[in-house]
mmCIF file of C-alpha atoms in Angstrom:
data_model
loop_
_atom_site.group_PDB
_atom_site.id
_atom_site.type_symbol
_atom_site.label_atom_id
_atom_site.label_comp_id
_atom_site.label_asym_id
_atom_site.label_seq_id
_atom_site.Cartn_x
_atom_site.Cartn_y
_atom_site.Cartn_z
ATOM 1 C CA UNK A 950 -8.573 -28.173 40.627
ATOM 2 C CA UNK A 951 -9.016 -27.352 36.904
ATOM 3 C CA UNK A 952 -11.793 -29.340 35.235
ATOM 4 C CA UNK A 953 -13.718 -29.009 32.138
ATOM 5 C CA UNK A 954 -17.354 -28.959 31.968
ATOM 6 C CA UNK A 955 -17.295 -32.517 30.776
ATOM 7 C CA UNK A 956 -15.169 -33.631 33.713
ATOM 8 C CA UNK A 957 -17.215 -36.779 34.378
ATOM 9 C CA UNK A 958 -16.344 -38.086 30.706
ATOM 10 C CA UNK A 959 -13.096 -39.836 29.948
ATOM 11 C CA UNK A 960 -10.725 -37.354 28.271
ATOM 12 C CA UNK A 961 -9.866 -38.059 24.732
ATOM 13 C CA UNK A 962 -6.636 -36.400 23.393
ATOM 14 C CA UNK A 963 -6.943 -34.641 20.160
ATOM 15 C CA UNK A 964 -5.190 -35.369 16.966
ATOM 16 C CA UNK A 965 -3.792 -33.337 14.257
ATOM 17 C CA UNK A 966 -5.908 -35.037 11.795
ATOM 18 C CA UNK A 967 -9.071 -33.881 13.746
ATOM 19 C CA UNK A 968 -8.403 -30.334 12.926
ATOM 20 C CA UNK A 969 -10.602 -28.901 9.990
ATOM 21 C CA UNK A 970 -8.231 -26.649 8.296
ATOM 22 C CA UNK A 971 -10.942 -25.357 5.894
ATOM 23 C CA UNK A 972 -12.563 -23.400 8.731
ATOM 24 C CA UNK A 973 -12.701 -19.640 8.126
ATOM 25 C CA UNK A 974 -14.099 -16.520 9.790
ATOM 26 C CA UNK A 975 -15.179 -13.371 7.852
ATOM 27 C CA UNK A 976 -13.867 -9.900 8.916
ATOM 28 C CA UNK A 977 -17.033 -8.683 10.460
ATOM 29 C CA UNK A 978 -17.532 -11.791 12.610
ATOM 30 C CA UNK A 979 -14.053 -11.842 13.588
ATOM 31 C CA UNK A 980 -14.115 -8.164 14.669
ATOM 32 C CA UNK A 981 -17.157 -8.482 16.777
ATOM 33 C CA UNK A 982 -15.962 -11.762 18.465
ATOM 34 C CA UNK A 983 -12.540 -10.395 18.997
ATOM 35 C CA UNK A 984 -13.928 -7.298 20.793
ATOM 36 C CA UNK A 985 -16.238 -9.337 22.951
ATOM 37 C CA UNK A 986 -13.385 -11.802 23.941
ATOM 38 C CA UNK A 987 -10.858 -9.222 24.628
ATOM 39 C CA UNK A 988 -13.374 -7.607 27.004
ATOM 40 C CA UNK A 989 -13.860 -11.038 28.827
ATOM 41 C CA UNK A 990 -10.137 -11.456 29.065
ATOM 42 C CA UNK A 991 -9.803 -8.105 30.793
ATOM 43 C CA UNK A 992 -12.487 -9.134 33.305
ATOM 44 C CA UNK A 993 -10.734 -12.444 33.844
ATOM 45 C CA UNK A 994 -7.443 -10.683 34.503
ATOM 46 C CA UNK A 995 -9.155 -8.496 37.085
ATOM 47 C CA UNK A 996 -10.828 -11.626 38.744
ATOM 48 C CA UNK A 997 -7.522 -13.455 38.867
ATOM 49 C CA UNK A 998 -5.913 -10.562 40.597
ATOM 50 C CA UNK A 999 -8.678 -10.400 43.175
ATOM 51 C CA UNK A 1000 -8.974 -14.099 43.846
ATOM 52 C CA UNK A 1001 -5.102 -14.849 43.552
ATOM 53 C CA UNK A 1002 -5.623 -17.176 40.672
ATOM 54 C CA UNK A 1003 -2.612 -18.018 38.476
ATOM 55 C CA UNK A 1004 -2.872 -18.705 34.706
ATOM 56 C CA UNK A 1005 -0.438 -20.256 32.292
ATOM 57 C CA UNK A 1006 -0.712 -20.134 28.533
ATOM 58 C CA UNK A 1007 1.285 -22.623 26.336
ATOM 59 C CA UNK A 1008 1.593 -21.760 22.668
ATOM 60 C CA UNK A 1009 3.083 -24.446 20.323
ATOM 61 C CA UNK A 1010 2.543 -25.064 16.575
ATOM 62 C CA UNK A 1011 4.249 -25.023 13.288
ATOM 63 C CA UNK A 1012 6.405 -22.102 12.146
ATOM 64 C CA UNK A 1013 4.362 -19.193 10.708
ATOM 65 C CA UNK A 1014 1.080 -20.697 12.225
ATOM 66 C CA UNK A 1015 0.001 -17.586 14.032
ATOM 67 C CA UNK A 1016 1.023 -17.980 17.591
ATOM 68 C CA UNK A 1017 2.615 -14.486 17.614
ATOM 69 C CA UNK A 1018 -0.483 -12.747 16.217
ATOM 70 C CA UNK A 1019 -2.642 -14.492 18.621
ATOM 71 C CA UNK A 1020 -0.621 -13.502 21.537
ATOM 72 C CA UNK A 1021 -0.602 -9.906 20.212
ATOM 73 C CA UNK A 1022 -4.323 -9.833 20.411
ATOM 74 C CA UNK A 1023 -4.421 -11.252 23.855
ATOM 75 C CA UNK A 1024 -1.899 -8.780 25.050
ATOM 76 C CA UNK A 1025 -4.005 -5.924 23.764
ATOM 77 C CA UNK A 1026 -6.633 -6.662 26.346
ATOM 78 C CA UNK A 1027 -4.397 -7.236 29.333
ATOM 79 C CA UNK A 1028 -2.661 -5.112 31.861
ATOM 80 C CA UNK A 1029 1.261 -5.820 31.447
ATOM 81 C CA UNK A 1030 1.707 -5.404 35.051
ATOM 82 C CA UNK A 1031 0.255 -8.947 35.759
ATOM 83 C CA UNK A 1032 0.643 -10.498 32.296
ATOM 84 C CA UNK A 1033 4.021 -11.615 30.898
ATOM 85 C CA UNK A 1034 5.010 -13.218 27.570
ATOM 86 C CA UNK A 1035 8.084 -15.427 27.604
ATOM 87 C CA UNK A 1036 9.492 -16.131 24.045
ATOM 88 C CA UNK A 1037 11.307 -19.400 24.496
ATOM 89 C CA UNK A 1038 14.323 -20.353 22.432
ATOM 90 C CA UNK A 1039 17.226 -22.856 22.946
ATOM 91 C CA UNK A 1040 18.658 -22.922 26.448
ATOM 92 C CA UNK A 1041 21.850 -21.029 26.909
ATOM 93 C CA UNK A 1042 24.769 -20.647 29.270
ATOM 94 C CA UNK A 1043 23.483 -21.177 32.873
ATOM 95 C CA UNK A 1044 20.605 -23.590 31.892
ATOM 96 C CA UNK A 1045 22.661 -25.744 29.458
ATOM 97 C CA UNK A 1046 23.711 -28.084 32.279
ATOM 98 C CA UNK A 1047 20.499 -27.862 34.374
ATOM 99 C CA UNK A 1048 17.148 -29.706 34.385
ATOM 100 C CA UNK A 1049 15.205 -28.482 31.443
ATOM 101 C CA UNK A 1050 12.201 -27.472 33.634
ATOM 102 C CA UNK A 1051 14.325 -25.081 35.639
ATOM 103 C CA UNK A 1052 13.961 -22.062 33.365
ATOM 104 C CA UNK A 1053 10.128 -22.679 33.319
ATOM 105 C CA UNK A 1054 9.745 -23.002 36.950
ATOM 106 C CA UNK A 1055 11.570 -19.556 37.133
ATOM 107 C CA UNK A 1056 9.015 -18.028 34.711
ATOM 108 C CA UNK A 1057 5.773 -19.063 36.247
ATOM 109 C CA UNK A 1058 3.452 -16.518 37.271
ATOM 110 C CA UNK A 1059 3.023 -15.205 40.843
ATOM 111 C CA UNK A 1060 -0.409 -15.231 42.554
ATOM 112 C CA UNK A 1061 -2.921 -13.251 40.520
ATOM 113 C CA UNK A 1062 -0.854 -13.202 37.290
ATOM 114 C CA UNK A 1063 -0.818 -14.854 33.964
ATOM 115 C CA UNK A 1064 2.278 -16.069 31.880
ATOM 116 C CA UNK A 1065 2.293 -16.863 28.233
ATOM 117 C CA UNK A 1066 4.932 -19.270 26.983
ATOM 118 C CA UNK A 1067 5.704 -18.650 23.135
ATOM 119 C CA UNK A 1068 7.193 -22.267 22.927
ATOM 120 C CA UNK A 1069 7.655 -24.132 26.161
ATOM 121 C CA UNK A 1070 8.770 -27.108 28.013
ATOM 122 C CA UNK A 1071 7.269 -29.233 25.320
ATOM 123 C CA UNK A 1072 10.530 -28.501 23.350
ATOM 124 C CA UNK A 1073 11.805 -31.502 25.178
ATOM 125 C CA UNK A 1074 9.510 -33.866 23.277
ATOM 126 C CA UNK A 1075 9.417 -31.868 20.010
ATOM 127 C CA UNK A 1076 12.500 -30.070 18.806
ATOM 128 C CA UNK A 1077 14.970 -32.127 21.071
ATOM 129 C CA UNK A 1078 13.352 -35.411 19.919
ATOM 130 C CA UNK A 1079 13.104 -34.378 16.258
ATOM 131 C CA UNK A 1080 16.745 -33.142 16.059
ATOM 132 C CA UNK A 1081 18.126 -35.894 18.216
ATOM 133 C CA UNK A 1082 19.367 -33.442 20.869
ATOM 134 C CA UNK A 1083 18.429 -35.535 23.787
ATOM 135 C CA UNK A 1084 18.692 -39.398 24.093
ATOM 136 C CA UNK A 1085 15.348 -41.295 23.476
ATOM 137 C CA UNK A 1086 15.260 -42.574 26.921
ATOM 138 C CA UNK A 1087 15.379 -38.918 28.314
ATOM 139 C CA UNK A 1088 12.768 -37.458 26.092
ATOM 140 C CA UNK A 1089 10.336 -40.477 26.542
ATOM 141 C CA UNK A 1090 10.742 -39.923 30.257
ATOM 142 C CA UNK A 1091 9.790 -36.326 29.847
ATOM 143 C CA UNK A 1092 6.135 -37.228 29.008
ATOM 144 C CA UNK A 1093 5.544 -38.263 32.639
ATOM 145 C CA UNK A 1094 7.785 -35.565 34.109
ATOM 146 C CA UNK A 1095 5.678 -32.943 32.203
ATOM 147 C CA UNK A 1096 2.411 -34.400 33.371
ATOM 148 C CA UNK A 1097 3.813 -34.381 36.879
ATOM 149 C CA UNK A 1098 4.981 -30.865 36.497
ATOM 150 C CA UNK A 1099 1.503 -29.595 35.203
ATOM 151 C CA UNK A 1100 -0.294 -31.608 37.880
ATOM 152 C CA UNK A 1101 1.746 -29.734 40.578
ATOM 153 C CA UNK A 1102 0.820 -26.433 38.925
ATOM 154 C CA UNK A 1103 -2.843 -27.132 38.935
ATOM 155 C CA UNK A 1104 -2.770 -28.494 42.471
ATOM 156 C CA UNK A 1105 -1.184 -25.090 43.315
ATOM 157 C CA UNK A 1106 -4.113 -23.200 41.997
ATOM 158 C CA UNK A 1107 -2.696 -22.675 38.474
ATOM 159 C CA UNK A 1108 -5.093 -22.882 35.320
ATOM 160 C CA UNK A 1109 -3.275 -24.220 32.235
ATOM 161 C CA UNK A 1110 -4.294 -23.610 28.659
ATOM 162 C CA UNK A 1111 -2.277 -25.370 26.096
ATOM 163 C CA UNK A 1112 -2.759 -24.506 22.431
ATOM 164 C CA UNK A 1113 -1.166 -26.140 19.275
ATOM 165 C CA UNK A 1114 -1.565 -24.153 15.950
ATOM 166 C CA UNK A 1115 -1.976 -26.344 13.039
ATOM 167 C CA UNK A 1116 -1.525 -25.336 9.503
ATOM 168 C CA UNK A 1117 -0.986 -27.241 6.186
ATOM 169 C CA UNK A 1118 2.288 -27.318 4.466
ATOM 170 C CA UNK A 1119 0.977 -25.323 1.540
ATOM 171 C CA UNK A 1120 -0.309 -22.584 3.821
ATOM 172 C CA UNK A 1121 3.072 -22.513 5.510
ATOM 173 C CA UNK A 1122 4.741 -21.957 2.308
ATOM 174 C CA UNK A 1123 2.319 -19.195 1.302
ATOM 175 C CA UNK A 1124 3.202 -17.454 4.575
ATOM 176 C CA UNK A 1125 6.856 -17.753 4.085
ATOM 177 C CA UNK A 1126 6.404 -16.161 0.689
ATOM 178 C CA UNK A 1127 4.445 -13.306 2.209
ATOM 179 C CA UNK A 1128 7.217 -12.891 4.817
ATOM 180 C CA UNK A 1129 9.926 -12.688 2.149
ATOM 181 C CA UNK A 1130 8.054 -10.055 0.095
ATOM 182 C CA UNK A 1131 6.951 -7.930 2.887
ATOM 183 C CA UNK A 1132 9.804 -5.826 4.342
ATOM 184 C CA UNK A 1133 8.049 -5.419 7.565
ATOM 185 C CA UNK A 1134 7.673 -9.076 8.000
ATOM 186 C CA UNK A 1135 11.111 -10.318 6.437
ATOM 187 C CA UNK A 1136 12.805 -10.460 9.865
ATOM 188 C CA UNK A 1137 10.493 -13.402 10.938
ATOM 189 C CA UNK A 1138 11.942 -15.568 8.103
ATOM 190 C CA UNK A 1139 14.999 -17.647 9.134
ATOM 191 C CA UNK A 1140 17.009 -20.552 7.624
ATOM 192 C CA UNK A 1141 15.594 -22.870 10.417
ATOM 193 C CA UNK A 1142 12.131 -22.258 8.954
ATOM 194 C CA UNK A 1143 13.100 -24.142 5.698
ATOM 195 C CA UNK A 1144 15.224 -26.703 7.492
ATOM 196 C CA UNK A 1145 12.262 -27.560 9.760
ATOM 197 C CA UNK A 1146 10.045 -28.132 6.772
ATOM 198 C CA UNK A 1147 12.210 -30.998 5.670
ATOM 199 C CA UNK A 1148 11.301 -32.826 8.826
ATOM 200 C CA UNK A 1149 7.590 -32.184 8.637
ATOM 201 C CA UNK A 1150 6.713 -35.951 8.548
ATOM 202 C CA UNK A 1151 8.931 -36.723 11.591
ATOM 203 C CA UNK A 1152 7.565 -33.603 13.373
ATOM 204 C CA UNK A 1153 3.868 -34.758 12.730
ATOM 205 C CA UNK A 1154 4.611 -37.955 14.449
ATOM 206 C CA UNK A 1155 6.152 -36.196 17.485
ATOM 207 C CA UNK A 1156 3.291 -33.772 17.758
ATOM 208 C CA UNK A 1157 0.736 -36.487 17.635
ATOM 209 C CA UNK A 1158 2.565 -38.512 20.348
ATOM 210 C CA UNK A 1159 2.892 -35.389 22.411
ATOM 211 C CA UNK A 1160 -0.989 -34.867 22.200
ATOM 212 C CA UNK A 1161 -1.722 -38.306 23.178
ATOM 213 C CA UNK A 1162 0.757 -38.600 26.008
ATOM 214 C CA UNK A 1163 0.237 -35.157 27.508
ATOM 215 C CA UNK A 1164 -3.235 -34.038 26.924
ATOM 216 C CA UNK A 1165 -4.972 -34.661 30.218
ATOM 217 C CA UNK A 1166 -8.210 -33.745 32.010
ATOM 218 C CA UNK A 1167 -6.558 -31.132 34.124
ATOM 219 C CA UNK A 1168 -4.309 -29.654 31.264
ATOM 220 C CA UNK A 1169 -5.922 -30.627 27.872
ATOM 221 C CA UNK A 1170 -4.467 -29.795 24.589
ATOM 222 C CA UNK A 1171 -6.374 -27.666 22.213
ATOM 223 C CA UNK A 1172 -5.478 -28.178 18.404
ATOM 224 C CA UNK A 1173 -6.241 -24.799 16.736
ATOM 225 C CA UNK A 1174 -7.141 -24.945 12.959
ATOM 226 C CA UNK A 1175 -4.844 -22.198 11.718
ATOM 227 C CA UNK A 1176 -5.001 -21.926 7.910
ATOM 228 C CA UNK A 1177 -7.266 -18.838 8.461
ATOM 229 C CA UNK A 1178 -5.674 -16.496 10.879
ATOM 230 C CA UNK A 1179 -8.956 -14.845 11.981
ATOM 231 C CA UNK A 1180 -10.428 -18.208 12.728
ATOM 232 C CA UNK A 1181 -7.340 -19.395 14.634
ATOM 233 C CA UNK A 1182 -7.290 -16.204 16.898
ATOM 234 C CA UNK A 1183 -10.876 -16.416 17.901
ATOM 235 C CA UNK A 1184 -10.671 -20.166 18.432
ATOM 236 C CA UNK A 1185 -7.737 -19.677 20.764
ATOM 237 C CA UNK A 1186 -9.195 -16.902 22.760
ATOM 238 C CA UNK A 1187 -12.309 -18.972 23.148
ATOM 239 C CA UNK A 1188 -10.528 -21.872 24.648
ATOM 240 C CA UNK A 1189 -8.506 -19.509 27.006
ATOM 241 C CA UNK A 1190 -11.753 -17.687 28.123
ATOM 242 C CA UNK A 1191 -13.692 -20.951 28.688
ATOM 243 C CA UNK A 1192 -10.838 -22.494 30.741
ATOM 244 C CA UNK A 1193 -9.954 -19.445 32.695
ATOM 245 C CA UNK A 1194 -13.421 -18.177 33.540
ATOM 246 C CA UNK A 1195 -15.020 -21.517 34.698
ATOM 247 C CA UNK A 1196 -16.176 -21.232 38.251
ATOM 248 C CA UNK A 1197 -14.705 -17.760 38.638
ATOM 249 C CA UNK A 1198 -16.841 -14.664 39.593
ATOM 250 C CA UNK A 1199 -16.170 -12.255 36.833
ATOM 251 C CA UNK A 1200 -18.298 -9.447 38.230
ATOM 252 C CA UNK A 1201 -16.397 -6.035 39.067
ATOM 253 C CA UNK A 1202 -15.143 -6.625 42.631
ATOM 254 C CA UNK A 1203 -16.347 -4.366 45.535
ATOM 255 C CA UNK A 1204 -14.462 -1.555 47.178
ATOM 256 C CA UNK A 1205 -13.965 -1.813 50.804
ATOM 257 C CA UNK A 1206 -15.877 0.455 53.148
ATOM 258 C CA UNK A 1207 -12.882 2.744 54.063
ATOM 259 C CA UNK A 1208 -12.087 3.372 50.351
ATOM 260 C CA UNK A 1209 -15.757 4.103 49.719
ATOM 261 C CA UNK A 1210 -15.875 6.697 52.660
ATOM 262 C CA UNK A 1211 -12.692 8.443 51.323
ATOM 263 C CA UNK A 1212 -14.026 8.469 47.741
ATOM 264 C CA UNK A 1213 -17.371 10.006 49.108
ATOM 265 C CA UNK A 1214 -15.550 12.614 51.011
ATOM 266 C CA UNK A 1215 -13.026 13.637 48.339
ATOM 267 C CA UNK A 1216 -14.852 13.133 45.080
ATOM 268 C CA UNK A 1217 -17.689 15.159 43.281
ATOM 269 C CA UNK A 1218 -19.928 12.315 42.586
ATOM 270 C CA UNK A 1219 -23.733 11.561 43.408
ATOM 271 C CA UNK A 1220 -23.951 10.156 46.943
ATOM 272 C CA UNK A 1221 -26.361 7.542 45.605
ATOM 273 C CA UNK A 1222 -23.423 5.926 43.802
ATOM 274 C CA UNK A 1223 -21.502 5.642 47.139
ATOM 275 C CA UNK A 1224 -24.449 4.353 48.966
ATOM 276 C CA UNK A 1225 -25.151 1.600 46.267
ATOM 277 C CA UNK A 1226 -21.525 0.513 46.246
ATOM 278 C CA UNK A 1227 -21.546 0.528 50.146
ATOM 279 C CA UNK A 1228 -24.636 -1.762 50.178
ATOM 280 C CA UNK A 1229 -22.822 -4.275 47.973
ATOM 281 C CA UNK A 1230 -20.124 -4.641 50.588
ATOM 282 C CA UNK A 1231 -22.700 -5.482 53.426
#
């Protein structure tokens, strides 16, 4: 079961107002920490493969808050054969008349793999609530449905990290301006970005209720202060590394005796290396 180091203390869900949006990280510190965290992520992935542990990353947040940039830095560290990113939009065609969780069940990671959801099942209590796409009785029921869903995943050996990237309205406008003026980023800017801003106050209420109702001891929410992109990326990766590494042996795994014997016979390496590796298997 996934638990935090403070598992004996009562879990207190975070609030948006708790996030200090003034937090920053300079370039040198960012670079050093990013390299260290990416190295640990790679070791975690190897350990998950060896031990058959599953990982789920949930990325939510305001438009232009930095979810995509963080996902890219994580992806740089991981082998894509056992790491999958799922960008989630509005359900279409087959999924429109089916349970909203179905498409997420189908995208959960197999044993030893990690799946990252860029937007997620939390759309049920965010955009569907805000845009009145779902009756209130249904999105209110979704809080417990989601908690039950995540409980099943954790009980099945899945580790879950949920991140909400929080920025100020002023910072969001600055980033929208940057996207408009930068030809390489212009594709990111959409009409929906401006439409969503008009409902910021309503969205804040929905986000805070989501945090209060679905941040649990086994699957807590992490509100990531994201006005500074460098700080946000490091804070997010730290949360992932801490949750995914707890109680997991991250040491390089041993080769089996048969593989070592074949390697010793076929490769031009010092026999002492083979002997030392063989000793670890005994």
